[in-house]
Amino acid sequence: MSTPYPFTAIVGQDDLRLGLLLNAVSPAVGGVLVRGEKGTAKSTAVRALAALMPEVSVVPGCRFSCDPVSPDPACPDGPHAEAAGVSRAARTVELPVGASEDRLVGALDIERALSEGVKAFEPGLLADAHRGILYVDEVNLLHDHLVDLLLDAAAMGASYVEREGVSVRHAARFLLVGTMNPEEGELRPQLLDRFGLTVEVAASRDTDERVEVVRRRLAYDDDPEGFAARWAGEESALRERIAAARALLPRVVLGDGVLRQIAATCAAFEVDGMRADIVMARTATALAAWAGREEVTADDVRQAALLALPHRRRRNPFDAPGLDEDKLDQTLDEAGPQENNDGDDQPDPDPDGGGDDDGGGGGVPPQADGDRTPPRGESGDTPSQAPEGSPDAPGRSTGAEQQPVASAEPFRTKMLSVPGLGEGAAGRRSRARTEHGRTTGARRPQGALTKLHLAATVQAAAPHQRARGRSGRGLVVRRDDLRQAAREGREGNLVLFVVDASGSMAARQRMSAVKGAVLSLLLDAYQRRDKVGLVTFRGKEAEVALPPTSSVDAAASRLESLPTGGRTPLAAGLLKAHDVLRVERLRDPSRRPLLVVVTDGRATGGPEPVALAGRAGRLHRSEGTASVVVDCESGYVRLGLAGELARELGGTAVTLDELRADSIAGLVKDVTAAGRAA
């Protein structure tokens, strides 16, 4: 086993180290989520923490790490007779992003079941992690079915396995530690809330500190054992401090005044539920024990809030994490002892003039906060508000570039899906053959057997038992008898937005509505675990504003800063989208695309722009790309150009109003029907 990098040798990253150490002092804090850019020692710090954790005493031979003082009465290896325990180091169990459900929770031992005729349970990673650390690198990329199992285990402190004739329950209390790069997508809110603390990490910009990081890393790579030996003293001292803080923890007093500050802080930042209050109380107590004190102070509460609340105050995926520290200080002062509120030099409750929304989330994306009135020029007139059809109307495709406008309020959209049955990554959009979901039948395995269909396997083997000379309880099974369970679930797709940013879309009210619609679709894509991409076209060309990514909030950010103006190179936008999809098919051939074209259908600029746009549309149709055209045309006179474009694409056209979930019944069927008719 390789020598881990010493925890005490990590340079900087104070919040990261503190968050991990507080969990080592008090595992009841609930774990920590480490968010940050790549190459910031996230994984190194987590793996180094294991060496500092106190040893645990376990029942000899128990696969589920039962405590000999109070063994689990429902332990599958029990009941345990009274015996002296054996000590071992606390385990750090890593959950790979691509792990199977069986690997996580355990499953029936198929080999023993078929050969010996007995039910035997093979423990999974949750059993290995009991009373230790469960570490998930890139936790935001974890498949939904594994997330659901983690949520259940974290909530109940136990893992329940009910499958293939096996009914097993075992304890599963672990310290959950996850690391993630926000650029690759956000975490589901349910799992996000299960992490007690969150810390943001970034690479230092200080030259001397960066030099020291490189120097230590090179020294470790050259001689891991020698490097670790040089830090052994500091590691031992830190291990002893953790043990002392653990011993002090039960004596720490959490006074009523401090509890009032905790409750007031959680209420002021509008966090959901009561878990935040409990986590803050446990974190503040751990902070006091770590400092060697027997009483929690207001400073402990403040530090606990900075660690426990940022990820809980996000009201939707596009809200930036973090707390308004001025508001935090004001809340603590107001909820503290009365003598602390004397005097007039209180912090400004709203230093930025933004109201309470600065710290509380507010329930809408950042780009939707505040006044939605479009910006005005020096004369007080709102730009680009000329009625459609006038010389200055957007439909005239003037060359002047308009400044970006704020999006309208997002809304819940009807689900758009790709017709047919796919085999892409697990998600929540289109029907697909998946490794989890409802069982629809059985088939012969193609390659390695991953999901045994037990009944079908027994049925295939049963007629041949006499010919195979069966004797005893075991079933004689051969390779040809094995059957794979065929399951159907949902997949995530690549949703590629092609947005018209030309002069024909430049009317501020219309572009605001268009951005609101795309933002709504992005929210839907986030919830359905899609990859998204953004292509825009205006002037003389199209550009890839955002290559396909799992970071939906990055797409929302690019959308917010999107300017408008110029001609309408519709064909260029469609051809650029074709190039993007061609590359993505090579990178990820199993992920099916959904093309969402947001335009009024006008095409201007260059020779025969309308005919060229039609040919580009037919190119997508020839490759079977599922598509939807969101018709942004407004006014009393409608040309129906978006509908013609949808027919060329082999998809369907919907208006902005029809895109709402309560106004577009049967859209998926329409998409399918349009594709077949084409």
XYZ file of C-alpha atoms in Angstrom:
678
model
C 0.000 0.000 0.000
C 1.401 3.402 -0.982
C 2.300 5.941 1.689
C -0.352 8.685 1.870
C 0.608 12.339 1.715
C 0.764 13.730 5.289
C -2.197 15.873 6.281
C 0.023 18.366 8.097
C 2.147 18.862 4.967
C -0.732 20.386 3.010
C -0.024 24.056 2.320
C -2.846 26.544 2.953
C -6.443 25.380 2.381
C -7.392 26.339 5.950
C -11.144 25.895 5.468
C -10.679 22.477 3.879
C -8.490 21.226 6.701
C -10.772 22.672 9.371
C -13.884 21.095 7.871
C -12.251 17.665 7.785
C -10.808 17.973 11.289
C -14.160 18.990 12.787
C -15.673 15.821 11.363
C -12.825 13.808 12.826
C -13.599 15.354 16.225
C -17.376 14.893 15.887
C -18.571 12.514 13.160
C -22.129 13.572 14.067
C -21.457 16.825 12.168
C -22.413 14.864 9.068
C -19.489 14.927 6.679
C -18.141 17.563 4.348
C -18.477 18.468 0.685
C -15.344 19.941 -0.888
C -16.029 22.120 -3.918
C -13.313 23.587 -6.066
C -11.276 23.650 -9.213
C -9.088 20.738 -10.189
C -5.606 20.433 -8.726
C -6.372 21.960 -5.307
C -5.499 18.982 -3.046
C -9.133 17.963 -2.474
C -8.560 14.235 -2.811
C -5.122 14.411 -1.171
C -6.560 15.970 1.986
C -9.412 13.479 2.254
C -7.136 10.462 1.863
C -4.670 11.942 4.374
C -7.439 12.315 6.987
C -7.741 8.527 7.423
C -4.314 8.343 9.082
C -5.490 10.789 11.769
C -8.730 9.016 12.677
C -8.704 7.100 15.984
C -8.675 3.329 15.758
C -11.957 1.454 16.129
C -12.649 -1.697 18.121
C -14.581 -4.369 16.204
C -15.977 -7.828 16.836
C -13.465 -10.380 15.518
C -14.591 -11.892 12.227
C -17.617 -9.582 11.799
C -17.837 -8.364 8.213
C -19.967 -5.407 9.338
C -17.553 -3.897 11.890
C -19.829 -4.289 14.917
C -18.738 -2.558 18.134
C -18.023 -5.265 20.753
C -19.405 -3.004 23.498
C -22.790 -2.632 21.781
C -23.022 -4.976 18.777
C -25.827 -4.530 16.290
C -28.585 -6.985 17.277
C -29.671 -7.263 13.632
C -26.161 -7.869 12.272
C -26.255 -10.536 9.529
C -23.137 -12.119 11.075
C -24.672 -12.086 14.561
C -25.697 -12.642 17.201
C -22.275 -11.940 18.669
C -21.175 -13.608 21.879
C -19.327 -11.553 24.449
C -15.700 -11.379 23.427
C -12.807 -8.971 23.489
C -12.709 -6.699 20.488
C -9.790 -6.174 18.165
C -8.571 -2.723 17.195
C -7.895 -1.658 13.657
C -7.483 1.579 11.767
C -10.604 3.376 10.612
C -11.270 2.572 6.973
C -11.546 5.014 4.116
C -13.748 3.381 1.491
C -13.854 4.991 -1.938
C -17.057 4.786 -3.965
C -16.239 4.921 -7.693
C -18.597 7.044 -9.775
C -19.258 4.099 -12.067
C -19.924 1.555 -9.316
C -22.874 -0.779 -9.634
C -25.767 -0.956 -7.201
C -24.628 -4.429 -6.106
C -21.161 -3.116 -5.298
C -22.593 -0.363 -3.097
C -25.214 -2.199 -1.022
C -24.238 -5.828 -1.544
C -26.199 -8.652 -3.113
C -26.995 -12.317 -3.046
C -23.917 -14.522 -3.454
C -25.084 -16.085 -6.733
C -22.323 -18.693 -6.842
C -23.244 -20.174 -3.447
C -26.965 -19.846 -4.113
C -26.781 -21.908 -7.299
C -24.051 -24.368 -6.330
C -24.982 -24.973 -2.675
C -28.642 -23.991 -2.645
C -28.189 -21.525 0.253
C -28.937 -17.817 0.576
C -25.712 -15.981 1.339
C -25.251 -12.205 1.409
C -22.131 -10.587 -0.032
C -21.592 -7.203 1.734
C -21.041 -4.043 -0.282
C -19.160 -0.794 0.227
C -21.709 0.552 2.731
C -20.836 -2.337 5.049
C -17.110 -1.725 4.591
C -17.552 1.986 5.404
C -19.471 1.450 8.660
C -17.709 3.388 11.459
C -15.273 4.813 8.917
C -15.149 7.234 5.993
C -17.069 6.864 2.741
C -15.310 8.987 0.149
C -16.893 9.856 -3.197
C -14.652 11.680 -5.657
C -16.576 13.634 -8.326
C -19.718 13.097 -6.270
C -21.714 15.371 -8.595
C -21.261 12.799 -11.372
C -22.670 9.942 -9.298
C -25.611 8.175 -10.947
C -29.035 8.896 -9.535
C -29.750 5.327 -8.432
C -26.593 5.339 -6.302
C -27.495 8.755 -4.904
C -30.874 7.387 -3.809
C -29.199 4.525 -1.959
C -26.741 6.873 -0.263
C -29.604 9.140 0.835
C -31.441 6.225 2.407
C -28.367 4.969 4.259
C -27.368 8.449 5.454
C -30.880 9.170 6.714
C -31.423 5.878 8.573
C -27.886 4.919 9.565
C -28.547 1.499 8.066
C -28.627 -0.240 4.709
C -31.635 -2.317 3.708
C -31.267 -4.851 0.911
C -34.448 -6.400 -0.464
C -33.713 -8.192 -3.697
C -33.462 -11.603 -5.365
C -34.981 -13.369 -2.352
C -32.537 -11.715 0.085
C -33.751 -9.526 2.954
C -30.841 -8.031 4.899
C -30.460 -5.041 7.176
C -27.130 -3.903 8.619
C -25.796 -0.756 10.287
C -24.178 1.792 7.976
C -23.048 4.871 9.880
C -20.180 6.576 8.141
C -18.528 9.915 7.628
C -19.578 11.021 4.143
C -16.932 13.053 2.313
C -17.373 14.180 -1.265
C -15.280 16.232 -3.641
C -16.457 17.899 -6.828
C -15.567 20.422 -9.492
C -18.590 22.746 -9.982
C -17.622 23.221 -13.631
C -18.783 19.652 -14.267
C -22.282 20.176 -12.903
C -24.023 20.627 -9.586
C -25.196 18.135 -7.002
C -28.793 17.080 -6.440
C -30.326 19.206 -3.639
C -31.341 16.139 -1.609
C -27.781 14.823 -1.449
C -26.320 18.306 -1.056
C -28.316 18.769 2.145
C -26.943 15.497 3.552
C -23.440 16.936 3.773
C -23.019 18.624 7.119
C -20.440 21.152 5.950
C -19.196 22.530 2.669
C -15.933 24.266 1.854
C -14.797 26.083 -1.263
C -11.187 25.604 -2.321
C -9.101 27.401 -4.912
C -5.442 27.516 -5.835
C -3.441 30.158 -4.040
C -2.371 33.222 -6.009
C 0.541 33.874 -3.667
C 3.833 33.088 -5.402
C 5.690 31.922 -2.283
C 2.857 29.606 -1.284
C 2.682 28.067 -4.747
C 6.451 27.514 -4.698
C 6.149 25.696 -1.380
C 3.341 23.483 -2.718
C 5.492 22.413 -5.662
C 8.582 21.898 -3.497
C 6.755 19.604 -1.069
C 5.007 17.651 -3.774
C 8.245 16.967 -5.642
C 9.906 15.872 -2.414
C 7.025 13.491 -1.690
C 7.073 12.001 -5.195
C 10.826 11.396 -4.967
C 10.688 9.631 -1.574
C 7.172 9.094 -0.100
C 8.401 7.180 2.984
C 11.151 9.672 3.773
C 8.834 12.634 3.282
C 6.204 11.103 5.570
C 8.860 10.386 8.209
C 9.848 14.071 8.283
C 6.242 14.995 9.107
C 5.637 12.156 11.560
C 6.003 14.436 14.581
C 3.401 16.916 13.371
C 1.062 14.071 12.400
C 1.361 12.526 15.862
C 0.690 15.860 17.570
C -2.387 16.459 15.429
C -3.654 12.941 16.114
C -3.316 13.549 19.864
C -5.167 16.874 19.581
C -8.054 15.160 17.781
C -8.228 12.528 20.528
C -8.198 15.228 23.230
C -10.958 17.185 21.481
C -13.056 14.006 21.210
C -12.641 13.402 24.931
C -13.607 17.010 25.723
C -16.617 17.079 23.391
C -19.204 15.578 25.830
C -18.402 18.307 28.387
C -18.898 21.251 26.018
C -21.874 23.415 27.047
C -24.220 24.811 24.392
C -26.038 27.650 26.172
C -29.535 28.936 25.435
C -28.158 32.241 24.166
C -25.975 30.474 21.634
C -28.876 28.265 20.557
C -30.942 31.398 19.963
C -28.178 32.793 17.745
C -28.091 29.548 15.759
C -31.864 29.502 15.272
C -31.966 33.197 14.338
C -29.183 32.734 11.776
C -30.889 29.801 10.074
C -34.181 31.706 9.978
C -32.540 34.861 8.588
C -30.970 32.935 5.707
C -34.215 31.079 4.966
C -32.764 27.573 4.934
C -35.203 24.716 4.512
C -36.047 22.390 7.383
C -34.270 22.018 10.721
C -31.183 20.067 9.678
C -29.165 23.266 9.338
C -29.867 24.243 12.964
C -28.777 20.824 14.220
C -25.629 20.770 12.082
C -24.685 24.295 13.195
C -25.105 23.298 16.849
C -22.914 20.218 16.416
C -20.312 22.160 14.433
C -20.123 24.965 16.992
C -19.689 22.393 19.761
C -16.902 20.670 17.801
C -15.205 24.034 17.237
C -15.212 24.724 20.967
C -13.766 21.282 21.709
C -11.122 21.755 19.017
C -10.105 25.030 20.690
C -9.958 23.300 24.105
C -12.963 25.179 25.549
C -15.961 23.828 27.426
C -18.345 26.570 26.320
C -19.517 27.576 22.849
C -19.035 31.241 21.929
C -20.542 33.569 19.325
C -17.354 33.212 17.273
C -17.948 29.453 17.129
C -21.479 30.077 15.875
C -20.217 32.458 13.200
C -17.618 29.962 11.951
C -20.199 27.173 12.038
C -22.569 29.245 9.895
C -19.860 29.875 7.291
C -19.312 26.117 7.006
C -22.848 24.760 7.382
C -25.108 27.241 5.564
C -23.683 28.248 2.145
C -24.850 25.096 0.348
C -28.218 25.141 2.093
C -29.254 28.678 1.185
C -29.261 27.973 -2.558
C -32.852 28.127 -3.706
C -32.161 26.799 -7.205
C -29.174 25.579 -9.248
C -28.205 29.022 -10.534
C -27.921 30.760 -7.164
C -24.289 31.305 -6.255
C -23.217 29.624 -3.001
C -21.978 31.728 -0.117
C -23.218 33.957 2.687
C -23.493 37.695 3.115
C -21.120 38.088 6.064
C -22.419 41.560 6.948
C -25.904 40.128 7.273
C -24.520 37.233 9.323
C -22.808 39.605 11.753
C -25.945 41.710 12.090
C -28.075 38.630 12.814
C -25.656 37.360 15.459
C -25.571 40.781 17.137
C -29.347 41.083 17.189
C -29.832 37.559 18.576
C -26.981 37.848 21.097
C -27.094 39.147 24.666
C -28.798 42.525 25.038
C -25.654 44.326 26.147
C -24.065 43.544 22.794
C -26.719 45.638 21.030
C -26.031 48.938 22.786
C -24.750 51.782 20.641
C -25.527 53.037 17.190
C -22.649 51.645 15.152
C -24.472 48.541 13.920
C -23.562 47.119 10.496
C -25.603 48.400 7.605
C -28.332 45.759 7.183
C -28.231 46.202 3.435
C -24.873 47.602 2.320
C -25.556 46.953 -1.343
C -29.137 48.173 -1.378
C -30.303 44.756 -2.489
C -32.619 43.875 0.382
C -32.627 40.548 2.165
C -32.184 38.600 -1.056
C -28.409 39.078 -0.860
C -28.140 36.370 1.748
C -31.331 34.414 1.500
C -31.416 33.045 -1.987
C -34.863 34.400 -2.852
C -35.964 31.422 -4.931
C -34.960 32.789 -8.345
C -31.693 32.723 -10.284
C -29.266 35.623 -9.760
C -29.965 36.971 -13.217
C -33.648 37.201 -12.325
C -33.119 39.238 -9.142
C -34.045 42.843 -8.761
C -35.780 45.238 -11.116
C -36.733 43.638 -14.408
C -37.371 46.939 -16.146
C -35.046 47.096 -19.173
C -32.212 49.653 -18.921
C -32.935 53.091 -20.352
C -30.817 55.487 -22.311
C -29.864 58.991 -21.284
C -33.101 60.391 -22.651
C -35.152 57.960 -20.559
C -36.402 55.998 -23.552
C -36.175 52.223 -23.558
C -34.038 51.035 -26.507
C -35.391 48.663 -29.125
C -39.035 49.168 -28.205
C -40.228 50.181 -31.671
C -43.346 48.259 -32.736
C -42.854 45.368 -35.116
C -43.186 46.466 -38.706
C -41.799 49.988 -38.198
C -38.500 51.051 -39.787
C -36.720 50.617 -36.474
C -38.373 47.328 -35.590
C -36.144 44.324 -34.851
C -37.590 42.484 -37.825
C -35.732 44.918 -40.076
C -32.463 43.278 -38.915
C -30.527 46.462 -38.321
C -26.815 46.042 -37.760
C -26.684 47.841 -34.406
C -25.765 45.611 -31.480
C -28.077 45.772 -28.472
C -26.878 45.381 -24.913
C -27.825 42.158 -23.078
C -31.193 42.191 -21.338
C -32.301 40.353 -18.221
C -34.315 37.189 -18.612
C -37.957 36.884 -17.702
C -39.038 34.724 -14.777
C -38.351 31.020 -15.404
C -41.252 28.596 -15.404
C -41.832 24.854 -15.339
C -41.658 23.407 -18.826
C -43.195 20.346 -20.384
C -40.686 17.535 -20.738
C -39.106 17.251 -24.168
C -37.689 13.816 -24.927
C -36.019 11.876 -27.698
C -38.241 9.233 -29.343
C -37.331 5.562 -29.169
C -35.327 3.569 -26.651
C -31.749 4.612 -25.994
C -28.788 3.210 -24.082
C -27.162 6.382 -22.805
C -26.025 7.560 -19.380
C -28.543 7.323 -16.563
C -30.754 10.370 -16.250
C -34.374 11.462 -16.167
C -35.371 12.413 -19.678
C -35.817 9.782 -22.422
C -36.645 6.076 -22.235
C -33.590 3.851 -22.258
C -32.207 0.430 -21.488
C -30.375 0.879 -18.210
C -28.611 -1.124 -15.514
C -31.322 -0.115 -13.053
C -35.019 0.626 -13.244
C -37.959 -1.691 -13.748
C -37.283 -5.189 -15.066
C -39.015 -5.752 -18.389
C -37.729 -9.218 -19.248
C -34.643 -11.354 -19.650
C -32.104 -11.959 -22.386
C -28.859 -13.800 -22.964
C -25.928 -11.746 -21.701
C -23.768 -9.961 -24.234
C -20.351 -9.859 -22.636
C -20.004 -9.859 -18.837
C -23.108 -10.677 -16.805
C -24.037 -7.648 -14.674
C -27.689 -8.118 -13.624
C -28.731 -11.734 -13.206
C -32.379 -12.566 -13.848
C -32.587 -15.375 -11.308
C -35.989 -16.790 -12.241
C -35.146 -16.890 -15.946
C -31.787 -18.545 -15.214
C -33.382 -21.251 -13.069
C -36.062 -21.775 -15.707
C -33.420 -22.224 -18.400
C -31.373 -24.681 -16.303
C -34.211 -26.735 -14.772
C -35.054 -28.988 -17.760
C -31.473 -30.252 -17.987
C -30.815 -31.337 -14.393
C -31.339 -35.085 -14.939
C -29.182 -35.094 -18.076
C -26.442 -33.257 -16.181
C -26.470 -35.824 -13.394
C -27.622 -33.523 -10.630
C -27.384 -34.907 -7.095
C -27.953 -33.025 -3.861
C -29.415 -29.570 -3.293
C -27.319 -27.544 -5.699
C -28.535 -26.625 -9.157
C -26.256 -27.563 -12.043
C -25.932 -24.363 -14.046
C -23.885 -23.783 -17.152
C -22.889 -20.597 -18.886
C -25.612 -20.949 -21.502
C -28.272 -20.965 -18.766
C -27.443 -17.516 -17.422
C -29.898 -14.759 -18.247
C -29.369 -11.023 -18.024
C -32.198 -8.911 -16.609
C -33.476 -6.444 -19.204
C -34.354 -3.198 -17.460
C -35.856 0.053 -18.610
C -35.312 3.437 -17.036
C -34.464 6.954 -18.139
C -31.367 8.404 -19.722
C -29.836 11.848 -19.816
C -29.467 13.452 -23.226
C -27.358 16.110 -24.849
C -29.645 19.128 -25.163
C -28.095 21.509 -27.680
C -29.665 24.962 -27.749
C -29.383 26.977 -30.961
C -30.450 30.514 -30.061
C -31.225 33.293 -32.551
C -29.533 36.472 -31.271
C -30.024 38.529 -34.419
C -31.746 41.858 -34.869
C -35.067 40.140 -35.511
C -34.996 39.046 -31.869
C -33.710 42.309 -30.453
C -36.954 43.736 -29.087
C -36.258 43.819 -25.380
C -39.526 42.334 -24.245
C -39.219 39.504 -26.737
C -35.575 38.716 -25.967
C -36.311 38.811 -22.260
C -39.059 36.236 -22.801
C -36.753 34.127 -24.984
C -34.050 34.111 -22.334
C -36.627 33.194 -19.711
C -37.765 30.255 -21.831
C -34.213 28.991 -22.421
C -33.424 29.451 -18.742
C -36.509 27.379 -17.896
C -35.324 24.629 -20.247
C -31.880 24.778 -18.638
C -33.442 24.282 -15.217
C -35.289 21.302 -16.622
C -32.028 19.947 -18.084
C -30.344 20.306 -14.685
C -33.086 18.306 -12.995
C -32.961 15.602 -15.665
C -29.155 15.220 -15.530
C -28.515 16.252 -19.133
C -25.465 17.660 -20.792
C -26.148 21.002 -22.431
C -24.535 23.103 -25.122
C -25.254 26.556 -26.504
C -24.845 27.783 -30.080
C -25.802 31.362 -30.969
C -26.050 33.057 -34.351
C -26.169 36.729 -35.288
C -24.560 39.107 -37.768
C -22.614 37.063 -40.297
C -21.795 33.898 -38.380
C -22.611 31.441 -35.622
C -20.478 30.575 -32.624
C -20.358 27.920 -29.941
C -21.083 29.989 -26.851
C -20.700 26.915 -24.648
C -19.395 23.485 -25.710
C -21.439 20.557 -24.365
C -20.984 20.326 -20.616
C -22.675 19.039 -17.481
C -22.394 22.497 -15.893
C -25.847 23.882 -16.586
C -25.188 27.038 -14.588
C -22.338 27.865 -16.984
C -24.874 27.826 -19.818
C -27.159 30.123 -17.820
C -24.267 32.532 -17.297
C -23.445 32.640 -21.026
C -27.110 33.182 -21.825
C -27.353 36.147 -19.458
C -24.510 38.007 -21.190
C -25.775 37.288 -24.713
C -26.001 40.469 -26.866
C -28.314 40.787 -29.850
C -28.316 42.569 -33.206
C -27.390 42.163 -36.853
C -28.692 39.850 -39.544
C -30.047 36.311 -39.104
C -27.614 33.643 -40.383
C -29.984 30.780 -39.528
C -28.190 28.298 -41.780
C -24.866 29.079 -40.110
C -26.411 28.333 -36.707
C -27.795 24.985 -37.860
C -24.534 23.988 -39.539
C -22.534 24.929 -36.451
C -24.896 22.777 -34.389
C -24.323 19.917 -36.824
C -20.565 20.208 -36.304
C -20.992 20.157 -32.518
C -23.219 17.074 -32.635
C -20.853 15.276 -35.014
C -17.962 15.682 -32.577
C -20.101 14.684 -29.595
C -21.239 11.490 -31.351
C -17.597 10.470 -31.578
C -16.919 11.321 -27.936
C -20.063 9.807 -26.451
C -21.932 7.740 -29.044
C -24.492 6.386 -26.565
C -25.792 9.832 -25.507
C -28.600 10.825 -27.849
C -28.995 14.505 -28.762
C -32.037 16.766 -28.628
C -31.769 19.905 -30.779
C -33.726 22.903 -29.455
C -33.781 25.790 -31.954
C -35.023 29.077 -30.473
C -35.905 31.466 -33.315
C -38.677 33.259 -35.151
C -37.653 31.388 -38.320
C -36.399 34.395 -40.270
C -33.243 33.910 -42.349
C -31.335 36.865 -43.831
C -27.850 37.557 -45.108
C -25.933 35.919 -47.913
C -27.254 34.349 -51.124
C -30.520 32.371 -50.811
C -30.551 32.341 -46.977
C -33.957 30.648 -46.722
C -33.037 27.799 -49.093
C -29.700 27.291 -47.356
C -31.420 27.117 -43.962
C -33.801 24.476 -45.351
C -30.908 22.343 -46.582
C -29.201 22.632 -43.200
C -32.412 21.502 -41.519
C -32.734 18.497 -43.797
C -29.147 17.546 -42.943
C -30.141 17.163 -39.281
C -33.263 15.210 -40.261
C -31.244 12.796 -42.405
C -29.152 11.874 -39.357
C -32.206 11.259 -37.179
C -31.610 14.119 -34.744
C -34.685 14.762 -32.606
C -35.529 18.464 -32.716
C -37.934 21.079 -31.398
C -38.273 24.629 -32.716
C -39.378 27.175 -30.127
C -41.271 29.761 -32.200
C -40.476 33.251 -30.915
C -42.505 35.148 -33.529
C -44.820 37.759 -32.031
C -47.250 40.379 -33.273
C -50.579 40.202 -35.058
C -49.098 39.109 -38.377
C -47.312 35.771 -38.213
C -45.391 34.316 -41.140
C -45.150 30.754 -39.783
C -41.472 30.472 -40.695
C -40.602 28.549 -37.535
C -43.152 25.897 -38.454
C -41.563 25.507 -41.893
C -38.154 25.142 -40.261
C -39.531 22.452 -37.935
C -40.809 20.498 -40.932
C -37.393 20.672 -42.583
C -35.828 19.398 -39.345
C -38.395 16.632 -39.003
C -39.398 17.933 -35.583
C -42.166 20.074 -34.192
C -42.694 23.758 -33.473
C -44.072 25.186 -30.236
C -44.664 28.767 -29.199
C -43.264 30.307 -26.051
C -46.682 30.077 -24.410
C -47.101 26.422 -25.381
C -43.755 25.586 -23.802
C -45.236 25.900 -20.328
C -46.016 22.599 -18.651
C -49.712 23.400 -18.256
C -50.168 24.448 -21.883
C -48.478 21.835 -24.025
C -50.131 18.471 -23.454
C -48.945 15.854 -25.876
C -45.749 17.580 -27.008
C -43.650 14.414 -26.824
C -46.197 12.575 -28.949
C -46.167 15.458 -31.413
C -42.375 15.298 -31.652
C -42.564 11.572 -32.368
C -45.368 11.923 -34.872
C -43.615 14.739 -36.709
C -40.446 12.699 -36.943
C -42.311 9.712 -38.391
C -44.221 11.866 -40.867
C -40.949 13.315 -42.129
